[in-house]
Amino acid sequence: MALELNPLRAGGKRPAGVLNIAHRGARAFAPENTLAAFEKARHFGCRMFELDVHLSKDGELIVHHDDQLTRCTDVRVKFPGRGRYAVADFTGDELRRLDAGSWYVDQLALPADRRQGFLQGLADEEREQFVSARDMARYASGEIGLPTLQQALELARREELMVNIELKSLPCMYPGMAEAVVELVEWLGMESRVLVSSFDHEQLVSVRRRSDCIATGVLTGDRLAKPAAYLELLDADAYHPNTDAMGLNSLTRKLDPCGIIDVLAANRAVNVWTCNDKDQMRQLIAAGVSGVISDFPNRVRAVLLASEQND
């Protein structure tokens, strides 16, 4: 049977419209980078969610953002007195013992100005609408754990979602991680549903060396002088700049479209992170971006619907 062409690859038939991409799942409304957050993404009509991957001490692909486990788990309670609390210091079995949900409930119990940055912008109306009492009880139950990449991909396959896998290789260098991710994606038959991104662009080279089918994305927090040419050099398929690099957080709050036009003209995608402001979303969508990566996919959905109605 012929392999399905990845619509995220350069030259492929890109998904119609602007992708609403849930950052670490819909992390404003569920504990980030958990199966619960990925399930929430579907609720907002997202066709893709983004996640982050590390390697455990014994080589398991673990979904978690930070190099350290302390912000989003109870690792200090379960393993007191450890000298280090990096993902790479724990085995897969140890990581499965951690509670990765209660911290979110604790955050929402705080006044808004004392929460983690992205949750300070969670409006009371959004919380009431999208985080139910049943959700909160589930998150506080101790049953929300750190998923493996396989679990996350299997969920995406069941829900017919695409996945942006970010390889977290800095500052902790994980030899063989890119190859392990490719092997898993191929084993699950999900080459046409996956885009692998990284700030460590050498990882993208490793992915491309191993697979011609899986899409790759250049993550950057800086402006690139010639992003289209750079993507072509790496045979990468998407440009993932942050909103600062687009000029959206400048004094004028006006979009600097530098690079977008050239990348799109080269039939490559532009997915901008992490955009939680509706005015910024409108500017990005008007400029033709391929996707908006957001902690608040409900806001992206609302802006997209309004844009369609005005066309």
PDB file of C-alpha atoms in Angstrom:
ATOM      1  CA  MET A   1       0.000   0.000   0.000  1.00  0.00           C
ATOM      2  CA  ALA A   2       1.396   3.411  -0.969  1.00  0.00           C
ATOM      3  CA  LEU A   3       2.374   5.677   1.928  1.00  0.00           C
ATOM      4  CA  GLU A   4       0.051   8.644   2.363  1.00  0.00           C
ATOM      5  CA  LEU A   5       1.800  11.891   1.432  1.00  0.00           C
ATOM      6  CA  ASN A   6       2.257  14.052   4.502  1.00  0.00           C
ATOM      7  CA  PRO A   7       0.208  17.209   3.870  1.00  0.00           C
ATOM      8  CA  LEU A   8       2.622  19.033   6.172  1.00  0.00           C
ATOM      9  CA  ARG A   9       5.612  18.329   3.927  1.00  0.00           C
ATOM     10  CA  ALA A  10       6.761  21.009   1.473  1.00  0.00           C
ATOM     11  CA  GLY A  11       5.138  20.210  -1.845  1.00  0.00           C
ATOM     12  CA  GLY A  12       2.257  18.388  -0.191  1.00  0.00           C
ATOM     13  CA  LYS A  13      -1.330  19.594  -0.223  1.00  0.00           C
ATOM     14  CA  ARG A  14      -1.402  21.673   2.928  1.00  0.00           C
ATOM     15  CA  PRO A  15      -4.490  21.501   5.188  1.00  0.00           C
ATOM     16  CA  ALA A  16      -7.082  24.086   4.195  1.00  0.00           C
ATOM     17  CA  GLY A  17      -7.381  27.186   6.345  1.00  0.00           C
ATOM     18  CA  VAL A  18      -5.343  28.242   9.345  1.00  0.00           C
ATOM     19  CA  LEU A  19      -4.394  25.506  11.800  1.00  0.00           C
ATOM     20  CA  ASN A  20      -5.525  26.092  15.364  1.00  0.00           C
ATOM     21  CA  ILE A  21      -2.653  24.419  17.242  1.00  0.00           C
ATOM     22  CA  ALA A  22      -3.090  23.769  20.954  1.00  0.00           C
ATOM     23  CA  HIS A  23       0.151  24.623  22.770  1.00  0.00           C
ATOM     24  CA  ARG A  24       1.138  21.738  25.079  1.00  0.00           C
ATOM     25  CA  GLY A  25      -2.481  20.728  24.588  1.00  0.00           C
ATOM     26  CA  ALA A  26      -5.124  23.269  25.572  1.00  0.00           C
ATOM     27  CA  ARG A  27      -2.974  24.121  28.576  1.00  0.00           C
ATOM     28  CA  ALA A  28      -5.026  27.074  29.772  1.00  0.00           C
ATOM     29  CA  PHE A  29      -7.818  24.608  30.539  1.00  0.00           C
ATOM     30  CA  ALA A  30      -5.992  21.442  31.609  1.00  0.00           C
ATOM     31  CA  PRO A  31      -2.591  20.450  33.012  1.00  0.00           C
ATOM     32  CA  GLU A  32      -0.124  20.999  30.198  1.00  0.00           C
ATOM     33  CA  ASN A  33       1.385  18.145  28.197  1.00  0.00           C
ATOM     34  CA  THR A  34      -1.010  15.554  29.605  1.00  0.00           C
ATOM     35  CA  LEU A  35      -3.532  13.357  27.849  1.00  0.00           C
ATOM     36  CA  ALA A  36      -6.238  15.484  29.468  1.00  0.00           C
ATOM     37  CA  ALA A  37      -4.855  18.607  27.773  1.00  0.00           C
ATOM     38  CA  PHE A  38      -4.667  16.857  24.409  1.00  0.00           C
ATOM     39  CA  GLU A  39      -8.265  15.684  24.765  1.00  0.00           C
ATOM     40  CA  LYS A  40      -9.306  19.281  25.482  1.00  0.00           C
ATOM     41  CA  ALA A  41      -7.719  20.401  22.219  1.00  0.00           C
ATOM     42  CA  ARG A  42     -10.335  18.439  20.313  1.00  0.00           C
ATOM     43  CA  HIS A  43     -13.053  20.327  22.187  1.00  0.00           C
ATOM     44  CA  PHE A  44     -11.898  23.579  20.577  1.00  0.00           C
ATOM     45  CA  GLY A  45     -11.851  22.205  17.060  1.00  0.00           C
ATOM     46  CA  CYS A  46      -8.046  22.009  16.909  1.00  0.00           C
ATOM     47  CA  ARG A  47      -6.678  19.832  14.138  1.00  0.00           C
ATOM     48  CA  MET A  48      -3.240  19.718  15.748  1.00  0.00           C
ATOM     49  CA  PHE A  49      -1.745  19.868  19.210  1.00  0.00           C
ATOM     50  CA  GLU A  50       1.859  20.584  20.190  1.00  0.00           C
ATOM     51  CA  LEU A  51       3.843  18.656  22.785  1.00  0.00           C
ATOM     52  CA  ASP A  52       7.408  18.369  24.096  1.00  0.00           C
ATOM     53  CA  VAL A  53       9.564  15.272  24.442  1.00  0.00           C
ATOM     54  CA  HIS A  54      12.488  14.280  26.674  1.00  0.00           C
ATOM     55  CA  LEU A  55      14.212  10.958  27.292  1.00  0.00           C
ATOM     56  CA  SER A  56      14.017   9.259  30.679  1.00  0.00           C
ATOM     57  CA  LYS A  57      17.077   7.812  32.371  1.00  0.00           C
ATOM     58  CA  ASP A  58      16.315   4.439  30.807  1.00  0.00           C
ATOM     59  CA  GLY A  59      15.506   5.779  27.353  1.00  0.00           C
ATOM     60  CA  GLU A  60      11.713   6.186  27.323  1.00  0.00           C
ATOM     61  CA  LEU A  61      10.239   9.045  25.304  1.00  0.00           C
ATOM     62  CA  ILE A  62       8.438  11.148  27.913  1.00  0.00           C
ATOM     63  CA  VAL A  63       6.112  14.084  27.240  1.00  0.00           C
ATOM     64  CA  HIS A  64       7.068  17.073  29.402  1.00  0.00           C
ATOM     65  CA  HIS A  65       8.153  20.628  28.690  1.00  0.00           C
ATOM     66  CA  ASP A  66      10.679  21.685  31.312  1.00  0.00           C
ATOM     67  CA  ASP A  67      14.051  20.044  31.754  1.00  0.00           C
ATOM     68  CA  GLN A  68      13.164  20.008  35.465  1.00  0.00           C
ATOM     69  CA  LEU A  69      10.122  18.212  36.892  1.00  0.00           C
ATOM     70  CA  THR A  70       9.456  20.588  39.771  1.00  0.00           C
ATOM     71  CA  ARG A  71       6.996  23.066  38.190  1.00  0.00           C
ATOM     72  CA  CYS A  72       4.386  20.634  36.915  1.00  0.00           C
ATOM     73  CA  THR A  73       4.645  17.523  39.097  1.00  0.00           C
ATOM     74  CA  ASP A  74       4.881  16.485  42.750  1.00  0.00           C
ATOM     75  CA  VAL A  75       8.373  15.070  42.240  1.00  0.00           C
ATOM     76  CA  ARG A  76       9.749  16.609  45.449  1.00  0.00           C
ATOM     77  CA  VAL A  77       6.983  14.914  47.446  1.00  0.00           C
ATOM     78  CA  LYS A  78       7.379  11.511  45.808  1.00  0.00           C
ATOM     79  CA  PHE A  79      11.186  11.628  45.762  1.00  0.00           C
ATOM     80  CA  PRO A  80      12.370  13.892  48.594  1.00  0.00           C
ATOM     81  CA  GLY A  81      16.038  14.620  48.986  1.00  0.00           C
ATOM     82  CA  ARG A  82      17.083  13.952  45.416  1.00  0.00           C
ATOM     83  CA  GLY A  83      19.992  16.119  44.365  1.00  0.00           C
ATOM     84  CA  ARG A  84      18.573  16.685  40.889  1.00  0.00           C
ATOM     85  CA  TYR A  85      15.053  16.688  39.502  1.00  0.00           C
ATOM     86  CA  ALA A  86      15.632  16.619  35.757  1.00  0.00           C
ATOM     87  CA  VAL A  87      13.561  14.278  33.582  1.00  0.00           C
ATOM     88  CA  ALA A  88      16.781  12.528  32.550  1.00  0.00           C
ATOM     89  CA  ASP A  89      17.527  11.615  36.185  1.00  0.00           C
ATOM     90  CA  PHE A  90      14.433   9.424  36.548  1.00  0.00           C
ATOM     91  CA  THR A  91      13.450   6.091  35.032  1.00  0.00           C
ATOM     92  CA  GLY A  92      10.208   5.622  33.181  1.00  0.00           C
ATOM     93  CA  ASP A  93       8.751   3.685  36.117  1.00  0.00           C
ATOM     94  CA  GLU A  94       9.649   6.505  38.508  1.00  0.00           C
ATOM     95  CA  LEU A  95       8.137   9.117  36.211  1.00  0.00           C
ATOM     96  CA  ARG A  96       4.891   7.138  36.034  1.00  0.00           C
ATOM     97  CA  ARG A  97       4.497   7.599  39.789  1.00  0.00           C
ATOM     98  CA  LEU A  98       4.278  11.380  39.523  1.00  0.00           C
ATOM     99  CA  ASP A  99       1.118  13.455  39.795  1.00  0.00           C
ATOM    100  CA  ALA A 100       1.095  15.893  36.865  1.00  0.00           C
ATOM    101  CA  GLY A 101      -2.380  17.338  37.447  1.00  0.00           C
ATOM    102  CA  SER A 102      -2.738  18.722  40.965  1.00  0.00           C
ATOM    103  CA  TRP A 103      -0.370  21.639  40.360  1.00  0.00           C
ATOM    104  CA  TYR A 104      -2.883  23.076  37.862  1.00  0.00           C
ATOM    105  CA  VAL A 105      -5.686  22.969  40.428  1.00  0.00           C
ATOM    106  CA  ASP A 106      -3.388  24.646  42.955  1.00  0.00           C
ATOM    107  CA  GLN A 107      -2.620  27.383  40.435  1.00  0.00           C
ATOM    108  CA  LEU A 108      -6.284  28.187  39.839  1.00  0.00           C
ATOM    109  CA  ALA A 109      -6.817  28.462  43.596  1.00  0.00           C
ATOM    110  CA  LEU A 110      -4.437  31.443  43.634  1.00  0.00           C
ATOM    111  CA  PRO A 111      -5.338  35.060  42.809  1.00  0.00           C
ATOM    112  CA  ALA A 112      -4.766  35.626  39.089  1.00  0.00           C
ATOM    113  CA  ASP A 113      -1.711  37.837  39.591  1.00  0.00           C
ATOM    114  CA  ARG A 114       0.080  35.091  41.562  1.00  0.00           C
ATOM    115  CA  ARG A 115      -0.379  32.330  39.004  1.00  0.00           C
ATOM    116  CA  GLN A 116       2.101  31.218  36.381  1.00  0.00           C
ATOM    117  CA  GLY A 117       2.290  33.768  33.575  1.00  0.00           C
ATOM    118  CA  PHE A 118       0.076  32.093  30.998  1.00  0.00           C
ATOM    119  CA  LEU A 119      -2.678  31.460  33.564  1.00  0.00           C
ATOM    120  CA  GLN A 120      -2.770  35.078  34.692  1.00  0.00           C
ATOM    121  CA  GLY A 121      -4.673  35.850  31.510  1.00  0.00           C
ATOM    122  CA  LEU A 122      -7.343  33.188  32.077  1.00  0.00           C
ATOM    123  CA  ALA A 123     -10.631  35.083  32.295  1.00  0.00           C
ATOM    124  CA  ASP A 124     -13.228  34.025  34.849  1.00  0.00           C
ATOM    125  CA  GLU A 125     -15.730  33.550  32.025  1.00  0.00           C
ATOM    126  CA  GLU A 126     -13.340  31.225  30.175  1.00  0.00           C
ATOM    127  CA  ARG A 127     -12.686  29.207  33.306  1.00  0.00           C
ATOM    128  CA  GLU A 128     -16.401  28.799  34.019  1.00  0.00           C
ATOM    129  CA  GLN A 129     -17.126  27.806  30.439  1.00  0.00           C
ATOM    130  CA  PHE A 130     -14.258  25.426  29.764  1.00  0.00           C
ATOM    131  CA  VAL A 131     -13.095  24.007  33.126  1.00  0.00           C
ATOM    132  CA  SER A 132     -15.877  22.092  34.838  1.00  0.00           C
ATOM    133  CA  ALA A 133     -16.041  20.905  38.434  1.00  0.00           C
ATOM    134  CA  ARG A 134     -15.683  17.400  37.059  1.00  0.00           C
ATOM    135  CA  ASP A 135     -12.517  18.462  35.237  1.00  0.00           C
ATOM    136  CA  MET A 136     -11.070  19.949  38.427  1.00  0.00           C
ATOM    137  CA  ALA A 137     -11.824  16.819  40.409  1.00  0.00           C
ATOM    138  CA  ARG A 138     -10.097  14.724  37.767  1.00  0.00           C
ATOM    139  CA  TYR A 139      -7.039  16.993  37.704  1.00  0.00           C
ATOM    140  CA  ALA A 140      -6.780  16.874  41.505  1.00  0.00           C
ATOM    141  CA  SER A 141      -7.277  13.102  41.716  1.00  0.00           C
ATOM    142  CA  GLY A 142      -3.609  12.166  41.405  1.00  0.00           C
ATOM    143  CA  GLU A 143      -4.453  10.088  38.340  1.00  0.00           C
ATOM    144  CA  ILE A 144      -3.101  12.570  35.763  1.00  0.00           C
ATOM    145  CA  GLY A 145       0.411  11.447  34.937  1.00  0.00           C
ATOM    146  CA  LEU A 146       3.206  12.202  32.515  1.00  0.00           C
ATOM    147  CA  PRO A 147       2.336  10.449  29.257  1.00  0.00           C
ATOM    148  CA  THR A 148       4.778   8.649  27.049  1.00  0.00           C
ATOM    149  CA  LEU A 149       5.039   9.855  23.488  1.00  0.00           C
ATOM    150  CA  GLN A 150       3.440   6.605  22.368  1.00  0.00           C
ATOM    151  CA  GLN A 151       0.376   7.273  24.521  1.00  0.00           C
ATOM    152  CA  ALA A 152       0.051  10.804  23.156  1.00  0.00           C
ATOM    153  CA  LEU A 153       0.380   9.657  19.554  1.00  0.00           C
ATOM    154  CA  GLU A 154      -2.124   6.860  20.043  1.00  0.00           C
ATOM    155  CA  LEU A 155      -4.611   9.404  21.404  1.00  0.00           C
ATOM    156  CA  ALA A 156      -3.987  11.618  18.377  1.00  0.00           C
ATOM    157  CA  ARG A 157      -4.536   8.687  16.034  1.00  0.00           C
ATOM    158  CA  ARG A 158      -7.851   7.801  17.720  1.00  0.00           C
ATOM    159  CA  GLU A 159      -9.010  11.416  17.547  1.00  0.00           C
ATOM    160  CA  GLU A 160      -7.670  11.905  13.986  1.00  0.00           C
ATOM    161  CA  LEU A 161      -5.467  14.802  15.070  1.00  0.00           C
ATOM    162  CA  MET A 162      -2.066  15.926  13.844  1.00  0.00           C
ATOM    163  CA  VAL A 163       0.813  16.365  16.279  1.00  0.00           C
ATOM    164  CA  ASN A 164       3.686  18.832  16.489  1.00  0.00           C
ATOM    165  CA  ILE A 165       6.428  17.036  18.436  1.00  0.00           C
ATOM    166  CA  GLU A 166       9.055  19.394  19.837  1.00  0.00           C
ATOM    167  CA  LEU A 167      12.366  17.699  20.637  1.00  0.00           C
ATOM    168  CA  LYS A 168      13.784  19.172  23.872  1.00  0.00           C
ATOM    169  CA  SER A 169      17.478  18.503  23.407  1.00  0.00           C
ATOM    170  CA  LEU A 170      18.836  21.650  25.077  1.00  0.00           C
ATOM    171  CA  PRO A 171      20.362  21.961  27.634  1.00  0.00           C
ATOM    172  CA  CYS A 172      20.210  18.186  28.097  1.00  0.00           C
ATOM    173  CA  MET A 173      21.622  16.453  25.038  1.00  0.00           C
ATOM    174  CA  TYR A 174      19.809  13.185  24.337  1.00  0.00           C
ATOM    175  CA  PRO A 175      21.801  11.005  21.941  1.00  0.00           C
ATOM    176  CA  GLY A 176      19.511   9.102  19.608  1.00  0.00           C
ATOM    177  CA  MET A 177      16.293  10.892  20.586  1.00  0.00           C
ATOM    178  CA  ALA A 178      15.436  12.068  17.064  1.00  0.00           C
ATOM    179  CA  GLU A 179      15.969   8.570  15.696  1.00  0.00           C
ATOM    180  CA  ALA A 180      13.826   7.052  18.471  1.00  0.00           C
ATOM    181  CA  VAL A 181      10.991   9.480  17.708  1.00  0.00           C
ATOM    182  CA  VAL A 182      11.112   8.674  14.004  1.00  0.00           C
ATOM    183  CA  GLU A 183      11.120   4.945  14.725  1.00  0.00           C
ATOM    184  CA  LEU A 184       8.036   5.281  16.941  1.00  0.00           C
ATOM    185  CA  VAL A 185       6.154   7.461  14.451  1.00  0.00           C
ATOM    186  CA  GLU A 186       6.895   4.988  11.676  1.00  0.00           C
ATOM    187  CA  TRP A 187       5.899   2.015  13.840  1.00  0.00           C
ATOM    188  CA  LEU A 188       2.528   3.680  14.526  1.00  0.00           C
ATOM    189  CA  GLY A 189       2.114   4.554  10.856  1.00  0.00           C
ATOM    190  CA  MET A 190       1.692   8.251  11.638  1.00  0.00           C
ATOM    191  CA  GLU A 191       4.228   9.797   9.282  1.00  0.00           C
ATOM    192  CA  SER A 192       1.487  11.795   7.542  1.00  0.00           C
ATOM    193  CA  ARG A 193       0.184  13.268  10.822  1.00  0.00           C
ATOM    194  CA  VAL A 194       3.395  14.410  12.493  1.00  0.00           C
ATOM    195  CA  LEU A 195       5.590  17.509  12.328  1.00  0.00           C
ATOM    196  CA  VAL A 196       8.827  17.425  14.357  1.00  0.00           C
ATOM    197  CA  SER A 197      10.226  20.784  15.498  1.00  0.00           C
ATOM    198  CA  SER A 198      13.176  21.859  17.621  1.00  0.00           C
ATOM    199  CA  PHE A 199      15.273  24.850  18.612  1.00  0.00           C
ATOM    200  CA  ASP A 200      18.234  22.509  18.068  1.00  0.00           C
ATOM    201  CA  HIS A 201      18.188  22.388  14.289  1.00  0.00           C
ATOM    202  CA  GLU A 202      20.696  19.564  14.197  1.00  0.00           C
ATOM    203  CA  GLN A 203      17.818  17.404  15.453  1.00  0.00           C
ATOM    204  CA  LEU A 204      15.882  18.286  12.315  1.00  0.00           C
ATOM    205  CA  VAL A 205      18.819  17.160  10.210  1.00  0.00           C
ATOM    206  CA  SER A 206      18.768  13.853  12.081  1.00  0.00           C
ATOM    207  CA  VAL A 207      15.046  13.421  11.448  1.00  0.00           C
ATOM    208  CA  ARG A 208      15.424  14.153   7.750  1.00  0.00           C
ATOM    209  CA  ARG A 209      18.375  11.775   7.475  1.00  0.00           C
ATOM    210  CA  ARG A 210      16.170   9.037   8.889  1.00  0.00           C
ATOM    211  CA  SER A 211      12.878   9.910   7.159  1.00  0.00           C
ATOM    212  CA  ASP A 212      11.841  11.666   3.986  1.00  0.00           C
ATOM    213  CA  CYS A 213       8.172  11.550   4.966  1.00  0.00           C
ATOM    214  CA  ILE A 214       7.957  13.208   8.380  1.00  0.00           C
ATOM    215  CA  ALA A 215       7.632  16.998   8.273  1.00  0.00           C
ATOM    216  CA  THR A 216      10.066  19.176  10.226  1.00  0.00           C
ATOM    217  CA  GLY A 217       9.809  22.715  11.592  1.00  0.00           C
ATOM    218  CA  VAL A 218      12.502  25.266  12.446  1.00  0.00           C
ATOM    219  CA  LEU A 219      11.748  26.691  15.891  1.00  0.00           C
ATOM    220  CA  THR A 220      13.323  30.037  16.669  1.00  0.00           C
ATOM    221  CA  GLY A 221      12.976  32.885  19.114  1.00  0.00           C
ATOM    222  CA  ASP A 222      15.049  35.152  16.874  1.00  0.00           C
ATOM    223  CA  ARG A 223      14.510  36.778  13.506  1.00  0.00           C
ATOM    224  CA  LEU A 224      16.033  34.815  10.650  1.00  0.00           C
ATOM    225  CA  ALA A 225      17.455  36.864   7.775  1.00  0.00           C
ATOM    226  CA  LYS A 226      16.410  34.445   5.020  1.00  0.00           C
ATOM    227  CA  PRO A 227      14.082  31.872   6.558  1.00  0.00           C
ATOM    228  CA  ALA A 228      12.906  30.409   3.242  1.00  0.00           C
ATOM    229  CA  ALA A 229      16.479  29.745   2.140  1.00  0.00           C
ATOM    230  CA  TYR A 230      17.342  28.293   5.540  1.00  0.00           C
ATOM    231  CA  LEU A 231      14.365  25.937   5.443  1.00  0.00           C
ATOM    232  CA  GLU A 232      15.382  24.816   1.982  1.00  0.00           C
ATOM    233  CA  LEU A 233      18.926  24.158   3.221  1.00  0.00           C
ATOM    234  CA  LEU A 234      17.575  21.856   5.951  1.00  0.00           C
ATOM    235  CA  ASP A 235      14.797  20.413   3.774  1.00  0.00           C
ATOM    236  CA  ALA A 236      12.467  21.626   6.526  1.00  0.00           C
ATOM    237  CA  ASP A 237       8.781  22.237   5.941  1.00  0.00           C
ATOM    238  CA  ALA A 238       7.763  24.894   8.425  1.00  0.00           C
ATOM    239  CA  TYR A 239       9.031  28.075  10.027  1.00  0.00           C
ATOM    240  CA  HIS A 240       8.054  28.453  13.712  1.00  0.00           C
ATOM    241  CA  PRO A 241       8.950  31.982  14.886  1.00  0.00           C
ATOM    242  CA  ASN A 242       7.686  33.421  18.156  1.00  0.00           C
ATOM    243  CA  THR A 243       5.533  36.507  18.284  1.00  0.00           C
ATOM    244  CA  ASP A 244       8.472  38.655  19.437  1.00  0.00           C
ATOM    245  CA  ALA A 245      10.305  37.831  16.214  1.00  0.00           C
ATOM    246  CA  MET A 246       7.263  39.047  14.269  1.00  0.00           C
ATOM    247  CA  GLY A 247       7.280  42.459  15.951  1.00  0.00           C
ATOM    248  CA  LEU A 248       3.945  41.811  17.654  1.00  0.00           C
ATOM    249  CA  ASN A 249       5.225  42.776  21.084  1.00  0.00           C
ATOM    250  CA  SER A 250       6.837  46.013  19.942  1.00  0.00           C
ATOM    251  CA  LEU A 251       5.686  49.479  20.975  1.00  0.00           C
ATOM    252  CA  THR A 252       3.539  49.801  17.864  1.00  0.00           C
ATOM    253  CA  ARG A 253       2.142  46.254  18.190  1.00  0.00           C
ATOM    254  CA  LYS A 254       2.169  46.026  14.397  1.00  0.00           C
ATOM    255  CA  LEU A 255       3.090  42.873  12.574  1.00  0.00           C
ATOM    256  CA  ASP A 256       6.421  42.768  10.773  1.00  0.00           C
ATOM    257  CA  PRO A 257       5.746  40.286   7.955  1.00  0.00           C
ATOM    258  CA  CYS A 258       9.474  39.833   7.245  1.00  0.00           C
ATOM    259  CA  GLY A 259      10.003  36.266   6.111  1.00  0.00           C
ATOM    260  CA  ILE A 260       6.350  35.190   6.014  1.00  0.00           C
ATOM    261  CA  ILE A 261       5.806  35.989   2.358  1.00  0.00           C
ATOM    262  CA  ASP A 262       8.984  34.269   1.188  1.00  0.00           C
ATOM    263  CA  VAL A 263       8.348  31.146   3.255  1.00  0.00           C
ATOM    264  CA  LEU A 264       4.769  30.836   2.035  1.00  0.00           C
ATOM    265  CA  ALA A 265       5.862  31.455  -1.560  1.00  0.00           C
ATOM    266  CA  ALA A 266       8.251  28.517  -1.187  1.00  0.00           C
ATOM    267  CA  ASN A 267       5.236  26.337  -0.307  1.00  0.00           C
ATOM    268  CA  ARG A 268       6.361  26.001   3.297  1.00  0.00           C
ATOM    269  CA  ALA A 269       4.316  26.711   6.387  1.00  0.00           C
ATOM    270  CA  VAL A 270       4.541  29.494   8.988  1.00  0.00           C
ATOM    271  CA  ASN A 271       3.245  28.509  12.442  1.00  0.00           C
ATOM    272  CA  VAL A 272       3.690  31.257  15.025  1.00  0.00           C
ATOM    273  CA  TRP A 273       3.984  30.701  18.790  1.00  0.00           C
ATOM    274  CA  THR A 274       2.786  31.410  21.443  1.00  0.00           C
ATOM    275  CA  CYS A 275      -0.050  33.753  20.571  1.00  0.00           C
ATOM    276  CA  ASN A 276      -2.765  34.337  23.185  1.00  0.00           C
ATOM    277  CA  ASP A 277      -3.886  37.827  22.173  1.00  0.00           C
ATOM    278  CA  LYS A 278      -6.831  38.141  19.785  1.00  0.00           C
ATOM    279  CA  ASP A 279      -5.534  41.309  18.111  1.00  0.00           C
ATOM    280  CA  GLN A 280      -2.235  39.578  17.382  1.00  0.00           C
ATOM    281  CA  MET A 281      -4.112  36.549  16.058  1.00  0.00           C
ATOM    282  CA  ARG A 282      -6.078  38.749  13.661  1.00  0.00           C
ATOM    283  CA  GLN A 283      -2.892  40.338  12.323  1.00  0.00           C
ATOM    284  CA  LEU A 284      -1.195  36.976  11.860  1.00  0.00           C
ATOM    285  CA  ILE A 285      -4.176  35.429  10.111  1.00  0.00           C
ATOM    286  CA  ALA A 286      -4.510  38.465   7.832  1.00  0.00           C
ATOM    287  CA  ALA A 287      -0.815  38.058   6.950  1.00  0.00           C
ATOM    288  CA  GLY A 288      -1.479  34.513   5.786  1.00  0.00           C
ATOM    289  CA  VAL A 289       0.178  32.380   8.454  1.00  0.00           C
ATOM    290  CA  SER A 290      -0.462  28.652   8.233  1.00  0.00           C
ATOM    291  CA  GLY A 291      -1.034  28.071  11.933  1.00  0.00           C
ATOM    292  CA  VAL A 292      -1.371  29.789  15.293  1.00  0.00           C
ATOM    293  CA  ILE A 293       0.048  27.982  18.327  1.00  0.00           C
ATOM    294  CA  SER A 294      -1.834  29.115  21.426  1.00  0.00           C
ATOM    295  CA  ASP A 295      -2.491  28.292  25.074  1.00  0.00           C
ATOM    296  CA  PHE A 296      -6.041  29.525  24.403  1.00  0.00           C
ATOM    297  CA  PRO A 297      -7.335  27.685  21.319  1.00  0.00           C
ATOM    298  CA  ASN A 298     -10.836  28.941  22.157  1.00  0.00           C
ATOM    299  CA  ARG A 299      -9.652  32.439  21.243  1.00  0.00           C
ATOM    300  CA  VAL A 300      -8.077  31.245  18.001  1.00  0.00           C
ATOM    301  CA  ARG A 301     -11.341  29.510  17.123  1.00  0.00           C
ATOM    302  CA  ALA A 302     -13.340  32.681  17.815  1.00  0.00           C
ATOM    303  CA  VAL A 303     -11.029  34.831  15.665  1.00  0.00           C
ATOM    304  CA  LEU A 304     -11.095  32.304  12.815  1.00  0.00           C
ATOM    305  CA  LEU A 305     -14.893  32.129  12.889  1.00  0.00           C
ATOM    306  CA  ALA A 306     -15.168  35.915  12.860  1.00  0.00           C
ATOM    307  CA  SER A 307     -12.699  36.107   9.957  1.00  0.00           C
ATOM    308  CA  GLU A 308     -14.708  33.587   7.946  1.00  0.00           C
ATOM    309  CA  GLN A 309     -17.943  35.482   8.575  1.00  0.00           C
ATOM    310  CA  ASN A 310     -16.362  38.742   7.389  1.00  0.00           C
ATOM    311  CA  ASP A 311     -15.052  37.223   4.138  1.00  0.00           C
TER     312      ASP A 311
END
